[in-house]
CSV table of C-alpha atoms in Angstrom, one decimal:
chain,number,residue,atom,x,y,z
A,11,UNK,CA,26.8,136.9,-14.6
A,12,UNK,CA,28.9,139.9,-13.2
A,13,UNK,CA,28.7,140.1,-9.4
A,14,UNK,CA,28.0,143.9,-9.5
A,15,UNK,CA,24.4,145.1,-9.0
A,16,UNK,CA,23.7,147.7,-11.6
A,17,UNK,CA,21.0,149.5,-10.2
A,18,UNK,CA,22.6,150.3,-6.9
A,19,UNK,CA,23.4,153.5,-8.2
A,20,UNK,CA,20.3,154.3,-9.5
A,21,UNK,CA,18.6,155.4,-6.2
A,22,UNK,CA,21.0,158.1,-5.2
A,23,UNK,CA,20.6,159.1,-8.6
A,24,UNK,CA,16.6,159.3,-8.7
A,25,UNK,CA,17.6,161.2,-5.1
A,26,UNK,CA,19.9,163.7,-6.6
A,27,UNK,CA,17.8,164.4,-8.8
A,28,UNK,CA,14.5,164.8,-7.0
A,29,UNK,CA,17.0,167.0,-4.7
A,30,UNK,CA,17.4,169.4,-7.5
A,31,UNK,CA,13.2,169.6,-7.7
A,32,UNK,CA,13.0,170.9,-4.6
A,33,UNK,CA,16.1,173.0,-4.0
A,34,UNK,CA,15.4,176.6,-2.4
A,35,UNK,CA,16.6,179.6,-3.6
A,36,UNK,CA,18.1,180.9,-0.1
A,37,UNK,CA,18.0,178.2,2.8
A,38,UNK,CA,20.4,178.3,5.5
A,39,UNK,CA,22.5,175.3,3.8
A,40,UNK,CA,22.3,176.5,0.3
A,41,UNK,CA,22.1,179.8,-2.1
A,42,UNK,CA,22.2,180.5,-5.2
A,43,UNK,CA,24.5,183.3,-6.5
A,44,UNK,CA,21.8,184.8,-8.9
A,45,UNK,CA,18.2,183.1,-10.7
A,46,UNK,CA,19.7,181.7,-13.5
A,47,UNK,CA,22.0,179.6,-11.7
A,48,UNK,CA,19.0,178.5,-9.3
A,49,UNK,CA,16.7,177.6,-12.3
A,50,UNK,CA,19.4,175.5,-14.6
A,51,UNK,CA,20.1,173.3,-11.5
A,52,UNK,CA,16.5,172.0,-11.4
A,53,UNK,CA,16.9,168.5,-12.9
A,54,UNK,CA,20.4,169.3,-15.0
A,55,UNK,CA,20.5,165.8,-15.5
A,56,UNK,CA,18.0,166.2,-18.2
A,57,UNK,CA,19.6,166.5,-21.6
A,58,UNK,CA,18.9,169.7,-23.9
A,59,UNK,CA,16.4,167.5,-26.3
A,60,UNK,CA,15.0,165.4,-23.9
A,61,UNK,CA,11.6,164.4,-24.2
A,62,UNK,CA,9.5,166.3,-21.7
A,63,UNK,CA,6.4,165.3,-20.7
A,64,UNK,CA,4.3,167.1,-18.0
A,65,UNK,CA,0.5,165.5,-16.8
A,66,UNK,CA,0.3,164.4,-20.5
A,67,UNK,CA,1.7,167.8,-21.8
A,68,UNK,CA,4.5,167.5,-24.4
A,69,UNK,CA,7.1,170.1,-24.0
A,70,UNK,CA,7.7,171.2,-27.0
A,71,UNK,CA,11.4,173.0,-27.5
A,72,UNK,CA,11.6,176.1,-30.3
A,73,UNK,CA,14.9,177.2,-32.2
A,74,UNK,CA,15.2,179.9,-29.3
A,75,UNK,CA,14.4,177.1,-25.9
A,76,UNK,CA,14.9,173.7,-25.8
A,77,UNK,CA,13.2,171.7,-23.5
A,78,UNK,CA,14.9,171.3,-20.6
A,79,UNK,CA,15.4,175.1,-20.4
A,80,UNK,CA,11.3,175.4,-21.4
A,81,UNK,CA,11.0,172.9,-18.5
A,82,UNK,CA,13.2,174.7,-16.0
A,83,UNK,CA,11.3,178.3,-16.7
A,84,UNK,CA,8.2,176.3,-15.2
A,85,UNK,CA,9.4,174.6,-12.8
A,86,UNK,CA,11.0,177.8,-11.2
A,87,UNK,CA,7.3,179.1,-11.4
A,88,UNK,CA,5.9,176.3,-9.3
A,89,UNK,CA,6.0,177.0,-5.5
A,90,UNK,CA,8.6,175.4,-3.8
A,91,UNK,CA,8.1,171.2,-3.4
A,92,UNK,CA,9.2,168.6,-1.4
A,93,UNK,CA,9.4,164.9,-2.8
A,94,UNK,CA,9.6,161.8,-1.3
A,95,UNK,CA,11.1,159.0,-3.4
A,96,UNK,CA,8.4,155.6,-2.4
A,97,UNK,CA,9.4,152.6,-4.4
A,98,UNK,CA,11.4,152.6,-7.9
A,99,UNK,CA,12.1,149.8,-10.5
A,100,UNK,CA,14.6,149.5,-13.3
A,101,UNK,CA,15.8,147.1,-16.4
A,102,UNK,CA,18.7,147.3,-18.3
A,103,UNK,CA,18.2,147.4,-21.9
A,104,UNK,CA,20.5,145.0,-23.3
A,105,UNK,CA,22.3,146.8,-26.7
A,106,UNK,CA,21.1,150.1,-26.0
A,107,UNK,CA,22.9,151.2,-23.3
A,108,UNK,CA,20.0,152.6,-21.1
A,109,UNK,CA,18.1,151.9,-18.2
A,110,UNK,CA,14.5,152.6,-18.1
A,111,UNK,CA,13.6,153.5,-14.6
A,112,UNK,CA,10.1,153.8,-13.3
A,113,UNK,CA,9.7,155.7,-9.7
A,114,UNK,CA,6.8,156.4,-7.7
A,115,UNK,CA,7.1,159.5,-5.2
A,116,UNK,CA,5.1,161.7,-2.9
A,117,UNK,CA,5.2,165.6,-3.1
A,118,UNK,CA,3.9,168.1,-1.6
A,119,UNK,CA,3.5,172.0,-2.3
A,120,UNK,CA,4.0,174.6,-0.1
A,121,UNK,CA,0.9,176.8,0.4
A,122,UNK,CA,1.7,180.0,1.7
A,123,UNK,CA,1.8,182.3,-1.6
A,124,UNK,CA,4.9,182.5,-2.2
A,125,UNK,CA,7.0,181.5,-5.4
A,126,UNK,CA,10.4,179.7,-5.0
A,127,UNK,CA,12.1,183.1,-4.9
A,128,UNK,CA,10.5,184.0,-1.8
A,129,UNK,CA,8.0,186.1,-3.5
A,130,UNK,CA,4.2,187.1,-2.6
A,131,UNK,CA,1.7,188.4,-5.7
A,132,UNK,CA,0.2,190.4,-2.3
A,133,UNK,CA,0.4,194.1,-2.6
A,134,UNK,CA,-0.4,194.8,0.9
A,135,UNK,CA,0.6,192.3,3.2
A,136,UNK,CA,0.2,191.6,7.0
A,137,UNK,CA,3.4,191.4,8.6
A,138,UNK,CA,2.7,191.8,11.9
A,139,UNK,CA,2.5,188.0,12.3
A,140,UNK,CA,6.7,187.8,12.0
A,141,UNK,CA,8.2,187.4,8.7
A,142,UNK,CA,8.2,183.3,8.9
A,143,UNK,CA,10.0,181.9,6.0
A,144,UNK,CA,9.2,178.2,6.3
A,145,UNK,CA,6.9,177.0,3.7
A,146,UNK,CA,3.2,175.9,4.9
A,147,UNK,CA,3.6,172.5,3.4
A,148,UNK,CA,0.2,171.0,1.4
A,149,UNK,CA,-1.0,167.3,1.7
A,150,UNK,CA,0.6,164.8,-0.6
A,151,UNK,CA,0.5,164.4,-4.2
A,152,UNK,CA,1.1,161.1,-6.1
A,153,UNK,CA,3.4,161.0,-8.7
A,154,UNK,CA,4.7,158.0,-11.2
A,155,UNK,CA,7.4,159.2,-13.2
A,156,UNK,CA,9.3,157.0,-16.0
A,157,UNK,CA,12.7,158.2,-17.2
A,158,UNK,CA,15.1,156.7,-19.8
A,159,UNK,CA,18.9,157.2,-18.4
A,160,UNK,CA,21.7,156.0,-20.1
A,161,UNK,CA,24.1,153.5,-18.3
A,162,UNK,CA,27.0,155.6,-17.5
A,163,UNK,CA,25.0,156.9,-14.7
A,164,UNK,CA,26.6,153.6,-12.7
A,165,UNK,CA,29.5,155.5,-13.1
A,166,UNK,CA,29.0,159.2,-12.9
A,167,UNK,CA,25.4,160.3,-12.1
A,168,UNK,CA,26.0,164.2,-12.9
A,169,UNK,CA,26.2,164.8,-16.8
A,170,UNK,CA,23.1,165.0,-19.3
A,171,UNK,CA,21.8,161.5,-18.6
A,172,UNK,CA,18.1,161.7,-19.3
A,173,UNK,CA,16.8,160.8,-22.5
A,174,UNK,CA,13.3,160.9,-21.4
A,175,UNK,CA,11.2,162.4,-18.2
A,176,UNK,CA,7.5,161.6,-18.3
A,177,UNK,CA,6.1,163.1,-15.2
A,178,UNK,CA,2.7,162.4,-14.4
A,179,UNK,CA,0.5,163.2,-11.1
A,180,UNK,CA,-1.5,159.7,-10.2
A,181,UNK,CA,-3.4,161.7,-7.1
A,182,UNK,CA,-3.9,165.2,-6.7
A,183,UNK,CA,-5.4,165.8,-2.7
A,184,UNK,CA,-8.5,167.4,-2.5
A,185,UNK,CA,-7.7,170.2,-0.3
A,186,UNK,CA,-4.4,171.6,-2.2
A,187,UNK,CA,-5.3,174.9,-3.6
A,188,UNK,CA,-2.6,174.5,-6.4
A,189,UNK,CA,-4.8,174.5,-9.6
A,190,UNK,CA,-3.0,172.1,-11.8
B,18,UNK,CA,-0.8,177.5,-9.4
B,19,UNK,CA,1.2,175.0,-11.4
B,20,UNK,CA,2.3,176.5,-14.4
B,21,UNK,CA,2.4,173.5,-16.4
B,22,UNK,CA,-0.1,173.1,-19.2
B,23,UNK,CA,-3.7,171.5,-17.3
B,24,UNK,CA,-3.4,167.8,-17.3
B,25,UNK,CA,-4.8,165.7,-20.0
B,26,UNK,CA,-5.4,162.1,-19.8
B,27,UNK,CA,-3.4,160.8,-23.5
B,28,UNK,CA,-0.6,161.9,-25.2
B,29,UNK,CA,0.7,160.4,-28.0
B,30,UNK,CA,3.7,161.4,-30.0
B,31,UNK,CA,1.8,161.1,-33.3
B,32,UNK,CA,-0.9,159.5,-34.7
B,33,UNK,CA,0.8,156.3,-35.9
B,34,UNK,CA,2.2,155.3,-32.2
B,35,UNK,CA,-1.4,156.3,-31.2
B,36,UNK,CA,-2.6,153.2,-33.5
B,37,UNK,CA,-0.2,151.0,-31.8
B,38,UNK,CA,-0.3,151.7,-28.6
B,39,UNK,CA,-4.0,152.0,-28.0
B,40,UNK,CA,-4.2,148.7,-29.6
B,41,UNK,CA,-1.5,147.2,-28.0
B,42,UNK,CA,-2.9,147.9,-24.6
B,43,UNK,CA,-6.5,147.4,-25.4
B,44,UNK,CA,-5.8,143.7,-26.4
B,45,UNK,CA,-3.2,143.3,-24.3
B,46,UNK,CA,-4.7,143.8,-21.1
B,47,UNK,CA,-8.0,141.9,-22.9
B,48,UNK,CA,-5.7,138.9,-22.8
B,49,UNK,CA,-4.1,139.7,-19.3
B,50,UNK,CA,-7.4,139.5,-18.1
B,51,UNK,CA,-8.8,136.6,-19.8
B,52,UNK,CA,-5.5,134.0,-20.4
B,53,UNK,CA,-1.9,135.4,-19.8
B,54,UNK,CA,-0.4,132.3,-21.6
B,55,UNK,CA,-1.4,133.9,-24.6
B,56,UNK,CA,0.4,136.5,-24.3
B,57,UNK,CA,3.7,135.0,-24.0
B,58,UNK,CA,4.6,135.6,-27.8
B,59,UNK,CA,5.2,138.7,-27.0
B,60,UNK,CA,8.2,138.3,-25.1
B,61,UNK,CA,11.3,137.1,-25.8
B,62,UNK,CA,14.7,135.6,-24.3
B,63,UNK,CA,16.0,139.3,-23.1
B,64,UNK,CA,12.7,140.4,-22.4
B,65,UNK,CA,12.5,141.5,-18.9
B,66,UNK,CA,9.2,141.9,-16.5
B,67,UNK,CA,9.4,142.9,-12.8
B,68,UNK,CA,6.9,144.2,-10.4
B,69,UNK,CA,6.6,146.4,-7.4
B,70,UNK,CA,4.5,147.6,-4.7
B,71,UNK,CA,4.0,151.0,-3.9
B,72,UNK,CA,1.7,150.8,-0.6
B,73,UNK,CA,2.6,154.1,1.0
B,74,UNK,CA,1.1,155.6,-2.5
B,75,UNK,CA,-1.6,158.5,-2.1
B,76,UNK,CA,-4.8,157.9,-2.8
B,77,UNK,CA,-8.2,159.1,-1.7
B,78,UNK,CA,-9.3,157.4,1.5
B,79,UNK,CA,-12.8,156.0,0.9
B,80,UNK,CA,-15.5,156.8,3.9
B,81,UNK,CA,-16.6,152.7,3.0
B,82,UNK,CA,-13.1,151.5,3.8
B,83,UNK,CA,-12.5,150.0,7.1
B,84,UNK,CA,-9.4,148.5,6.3
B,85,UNK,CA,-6.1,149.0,4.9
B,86,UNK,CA,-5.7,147.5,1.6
B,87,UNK,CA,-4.4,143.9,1.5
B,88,UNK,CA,-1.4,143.7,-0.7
B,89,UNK,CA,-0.8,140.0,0.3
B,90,UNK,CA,-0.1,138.5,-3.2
B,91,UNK,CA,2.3,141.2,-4.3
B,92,UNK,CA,4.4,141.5,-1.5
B,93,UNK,CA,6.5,138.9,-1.5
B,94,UNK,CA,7.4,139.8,-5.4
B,95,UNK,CA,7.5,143.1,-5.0
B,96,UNK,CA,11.0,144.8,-6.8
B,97,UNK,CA,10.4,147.8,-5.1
B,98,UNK,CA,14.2,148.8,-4.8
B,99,UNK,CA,14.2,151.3,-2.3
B,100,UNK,CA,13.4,148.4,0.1
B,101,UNK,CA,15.0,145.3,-1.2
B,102,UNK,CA,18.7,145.9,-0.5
B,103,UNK,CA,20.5,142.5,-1.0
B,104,UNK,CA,21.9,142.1,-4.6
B,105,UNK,CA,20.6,138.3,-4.6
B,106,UNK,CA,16.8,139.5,-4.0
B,107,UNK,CA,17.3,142.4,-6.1
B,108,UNK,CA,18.4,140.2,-9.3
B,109,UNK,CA,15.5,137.4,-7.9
B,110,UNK,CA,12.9,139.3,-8.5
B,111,UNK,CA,13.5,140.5,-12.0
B,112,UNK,CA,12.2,137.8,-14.5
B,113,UNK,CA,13.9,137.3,-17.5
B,114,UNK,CA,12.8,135.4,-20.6
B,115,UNK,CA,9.4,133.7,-21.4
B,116,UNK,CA,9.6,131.0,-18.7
B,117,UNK,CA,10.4,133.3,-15.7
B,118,UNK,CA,7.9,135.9,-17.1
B,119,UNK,CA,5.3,133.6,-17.1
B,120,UNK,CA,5.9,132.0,-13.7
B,121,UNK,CA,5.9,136.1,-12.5
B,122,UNK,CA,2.4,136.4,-14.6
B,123,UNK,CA,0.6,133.5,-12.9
B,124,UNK,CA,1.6,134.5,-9.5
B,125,UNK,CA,-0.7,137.6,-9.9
B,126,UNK,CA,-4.3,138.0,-9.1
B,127,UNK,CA,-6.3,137.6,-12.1
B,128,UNK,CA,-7.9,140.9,-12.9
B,129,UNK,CA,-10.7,142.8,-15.0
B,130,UNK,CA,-9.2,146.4,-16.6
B,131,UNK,CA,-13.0,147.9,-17.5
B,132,UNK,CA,-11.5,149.9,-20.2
B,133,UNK,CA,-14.0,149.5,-22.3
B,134,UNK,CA,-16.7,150.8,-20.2
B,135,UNK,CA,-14.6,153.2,-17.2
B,136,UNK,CA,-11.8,154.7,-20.2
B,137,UNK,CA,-12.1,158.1,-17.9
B,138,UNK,CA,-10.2,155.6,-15.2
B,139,UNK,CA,-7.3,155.6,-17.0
B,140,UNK,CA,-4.5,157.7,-18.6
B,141,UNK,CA,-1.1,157.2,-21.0
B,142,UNK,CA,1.6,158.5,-22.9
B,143,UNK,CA,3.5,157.0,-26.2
B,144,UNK,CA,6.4,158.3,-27.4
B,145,UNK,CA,9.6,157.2,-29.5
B,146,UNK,CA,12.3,155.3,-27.8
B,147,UNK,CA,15.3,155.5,-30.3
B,148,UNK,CA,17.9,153.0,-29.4
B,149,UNK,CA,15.7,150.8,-30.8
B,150,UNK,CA,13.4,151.9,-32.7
B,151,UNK,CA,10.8,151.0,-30.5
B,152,UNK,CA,8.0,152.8,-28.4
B,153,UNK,CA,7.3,153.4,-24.8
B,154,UNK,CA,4.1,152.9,-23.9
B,155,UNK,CA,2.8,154.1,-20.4
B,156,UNK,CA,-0.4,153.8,-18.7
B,157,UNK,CA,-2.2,154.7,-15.6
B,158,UNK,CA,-5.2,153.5,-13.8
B,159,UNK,CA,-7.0,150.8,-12.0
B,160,UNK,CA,-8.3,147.2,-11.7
B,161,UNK,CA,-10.7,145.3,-9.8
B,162,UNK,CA,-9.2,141.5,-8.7
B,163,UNK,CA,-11.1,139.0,-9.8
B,164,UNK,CA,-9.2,135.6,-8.1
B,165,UNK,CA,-7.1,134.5,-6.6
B,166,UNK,CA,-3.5,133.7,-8.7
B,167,UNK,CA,-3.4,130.6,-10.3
B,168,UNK,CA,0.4,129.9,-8.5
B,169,UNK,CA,0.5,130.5,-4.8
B,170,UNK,CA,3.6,128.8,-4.7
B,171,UNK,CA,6.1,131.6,-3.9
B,172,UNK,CA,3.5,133.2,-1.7
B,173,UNK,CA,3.3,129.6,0.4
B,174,UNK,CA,6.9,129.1,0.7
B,175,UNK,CA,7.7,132.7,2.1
B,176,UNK,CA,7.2,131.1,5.5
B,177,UNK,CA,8.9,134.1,7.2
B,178,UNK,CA,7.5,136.9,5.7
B,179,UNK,CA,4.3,137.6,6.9
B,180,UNK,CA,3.4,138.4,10.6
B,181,UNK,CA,1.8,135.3,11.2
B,182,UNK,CA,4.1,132.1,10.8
B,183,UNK,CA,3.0,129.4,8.5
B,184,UNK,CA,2.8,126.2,10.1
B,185,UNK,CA,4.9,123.9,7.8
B,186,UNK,CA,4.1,121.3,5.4
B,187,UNK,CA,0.5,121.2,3.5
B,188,UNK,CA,-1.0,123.5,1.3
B,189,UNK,CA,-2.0,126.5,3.1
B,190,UNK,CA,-5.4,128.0,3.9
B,191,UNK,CA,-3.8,131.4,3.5
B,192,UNK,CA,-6.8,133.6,2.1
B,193,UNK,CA,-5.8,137.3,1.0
B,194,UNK,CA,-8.9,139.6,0.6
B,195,UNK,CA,-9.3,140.7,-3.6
B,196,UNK,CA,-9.5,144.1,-4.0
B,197,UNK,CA,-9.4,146.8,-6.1
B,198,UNK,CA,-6.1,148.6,-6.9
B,199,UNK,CA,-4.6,151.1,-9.0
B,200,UNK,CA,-1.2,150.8,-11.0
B,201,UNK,CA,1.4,152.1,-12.9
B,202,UNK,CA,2.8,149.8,-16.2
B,203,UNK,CA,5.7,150.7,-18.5
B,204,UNK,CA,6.1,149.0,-21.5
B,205,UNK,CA,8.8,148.8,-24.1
B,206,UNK,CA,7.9,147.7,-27.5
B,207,UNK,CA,10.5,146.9,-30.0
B,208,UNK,CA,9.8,145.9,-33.9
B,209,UNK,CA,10.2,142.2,-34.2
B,210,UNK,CA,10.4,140.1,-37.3
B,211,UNK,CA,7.5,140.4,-39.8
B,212,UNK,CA,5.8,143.1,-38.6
B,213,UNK,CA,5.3,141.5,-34.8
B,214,UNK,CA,5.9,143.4,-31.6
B,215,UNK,CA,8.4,142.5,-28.9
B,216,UNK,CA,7.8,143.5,-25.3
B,217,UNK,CA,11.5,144.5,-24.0
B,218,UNK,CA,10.6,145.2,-21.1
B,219,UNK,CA,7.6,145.9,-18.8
B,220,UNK,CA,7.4,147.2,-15.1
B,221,UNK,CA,4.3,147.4,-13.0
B,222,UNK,CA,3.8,149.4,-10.1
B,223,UNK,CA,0.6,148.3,-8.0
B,224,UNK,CA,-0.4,150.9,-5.7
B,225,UNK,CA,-3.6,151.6,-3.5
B,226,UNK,CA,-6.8,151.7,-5.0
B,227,UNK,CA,-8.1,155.4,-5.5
B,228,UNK,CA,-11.3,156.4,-6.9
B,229,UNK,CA,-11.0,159.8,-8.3
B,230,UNK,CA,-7.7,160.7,-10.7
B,231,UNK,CA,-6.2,164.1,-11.7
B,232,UNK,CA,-7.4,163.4,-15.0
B,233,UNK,CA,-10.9,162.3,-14.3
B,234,UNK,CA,-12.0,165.2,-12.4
B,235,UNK,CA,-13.1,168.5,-14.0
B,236,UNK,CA,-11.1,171.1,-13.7
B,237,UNK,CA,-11.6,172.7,-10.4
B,238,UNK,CA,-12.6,176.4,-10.4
């Protein structure tokens, strides 16, 4: 048996990518020159035809959006999120040439109305309280995602990887006022 | 709000992998619960099963709770990889082949899935996998421990892994509360020969109980 443990890589992978979730648009480490560039880093991992599926929700690409860019559009519509990788699992497919990889995270939401650009759908707003930037973070979600990743990831863990992303929420907390 | 379509508890790709994975998982987990030996034919030499625990999982915190869950038996087996870091443990805790599979099987709680009469409990999605022609075949939900496992061997032997020492020599009297919990199982299913099915490979994340799941609940106004 080779000496080399194949799934070490896998975690900063799963972290990477995760990462990519939860990026903000303007933070004092990290901006993005414009919104495109922003939304096509949220899990660029994913290949163009990759099966997308969302809480049971396929995503279904058309001649003019595949999925991942479909997938992005959303996502950049979410508020801004913060996960937590909890335990992940993987096997090797012998033949095949990918791994299928099951993680369990936490994530939470922030609350305070705006969108990941900063945004607020408020007309008039109260700004005498300061103009606080820092998301008012939600309680935790539950989340089991499986993902098919091809091996080269062991290698290099940035090109179109993922075959398949099945993201599904196992708990939603009962005070989040995200409707989902 | 999420701007994802609202959650629904199936999806299946289309109505053929609907047919075979609603009945692969109705039976199999009729056989998990009832006699796991028999369900050995579906797994072959590179098959591959591993478990893990999730423990620091959400879930809704019952008012009749007074304790933590118990997640004695799994522990000990549990490939959650974020918190095994030796390569020996890592590759020790993935079962390959029917034998090893097997052993990993009866090391487990027996369990009752009530599919039959709770099917709101639980939730999955089929799709295609195309290197080999085979499905995926996910599912969510929960299951009530029934016994004890039928092999306490590995969980005996783990002298050092449990707050309490074991004293040494004898069976032990160690007693781990059943309970319910929910999971997490991934299954790939190739084509075998003659129309049979192969299980590739199967994970399965155990994770605190929780009562209610996003896909059980009405949609909240």
């Amino acid at each position: 048996m080779n000496q080399q443990d194949p799934t070490q890589p896998i975690e900063p992978f799963l972290k990477d990518l995760l990462a990519s979730l939860d990026a903000q648009y303007a933070s004092p480490t990290q901006s993005f020159p414009n919104v495109e560039a922003y939304a096509t880093q949220f899990a660029s991992n994913v290949k163009r035809d990759c099966a997308i599926i969302v809480n049971g929700k396929p995503i279904i690409p058309t001649p003019q959006e595949d999925a991942r860019l479909q997938f992005q559009k959303k996502w950049l519509a979410t508020p801004l999120s913060s996960h937590q990788l909890t335990s992940f699992d993987c096997h090797l497919i012998p033949g095949t040439g990918t791994f299928i990889v099951n993680f369990c995270a936490k994530v939470k939401f922030d609350q305070s109305g705006r969108n990941r650009l900063g945004e607020s759908a408020d007309l008039i707003t109260d700004n005498s309280i300061g103009r606080t930037v820092r998301p008012i973070w939600g309680s935790n979600f539950g989340l089991n995602v499986n993902l098919v990743v091809d091996e080269s990831v062991i290698n290099n863990s940035k090109g179109e990887i993922i075959s398949s992303l099945n993201y599904r929420f196992t708990y939603i907390p009962e005070d989040t006022i995200l409707k989902i | 709000t999420f701007p994802f379509e609202s959650t629904q508890p199936m999806f299946f790709q289309d109505d053929n992998i609907q047919n075979i994975a609603t009945n692969f998982i109705t039976n199999y987990l009729k056989l998990w619960d009832s006699n796991r030996a028999d369900l050995m034919i579906l797994y072959q030499n590179e098959s591959q099963f591993s478990m893990q625990l999730d423990s620091a999982h959400p879930h809704l915190i019952e008012a009749s709770s007074t304790t933590g869950t118990d997640f004695g038996y799994y522990l000990h087996n549990s490939r959650n990889l974020t918190r095994v870091s030796s390569i020996k443990a890592r590759q020790a805790k993935l079962a390959t082949g029917q034998e090893q599979i097997y052993k990993s099987f009866t090391q487990l709680p027996k369990t009752h899935h009530d599919l039959i009469n709770k099917p709101e409990m639980y939730s999955m999605e089929s799709f295609t996998y195309a290197p080999l022609n085979g499905i995926m075949i996910i599912i969510h939900g929960s299951f009530e421990e029934t016994a004890q496992p039928d092999n306490l061997d590995s969980l005996n032997s783990s002298s050092n892994s449990g707050p309490r020492g074991r004293y040494g020599g004898g069976p032990s009297k160690k007693k781990v509360p059943l309970s319910k919990k929910s999971f997490d199982r991934t299954f790939l299913v190739i084509p075998g020969p003659n129309g049979s099915m192969i299980v590739a490979s199967d994970i399965l994340t155990i994770r605190p109980f929780s009562s209610t799941t996003p896909w059980n609940k009405p949609v909240q106004a």
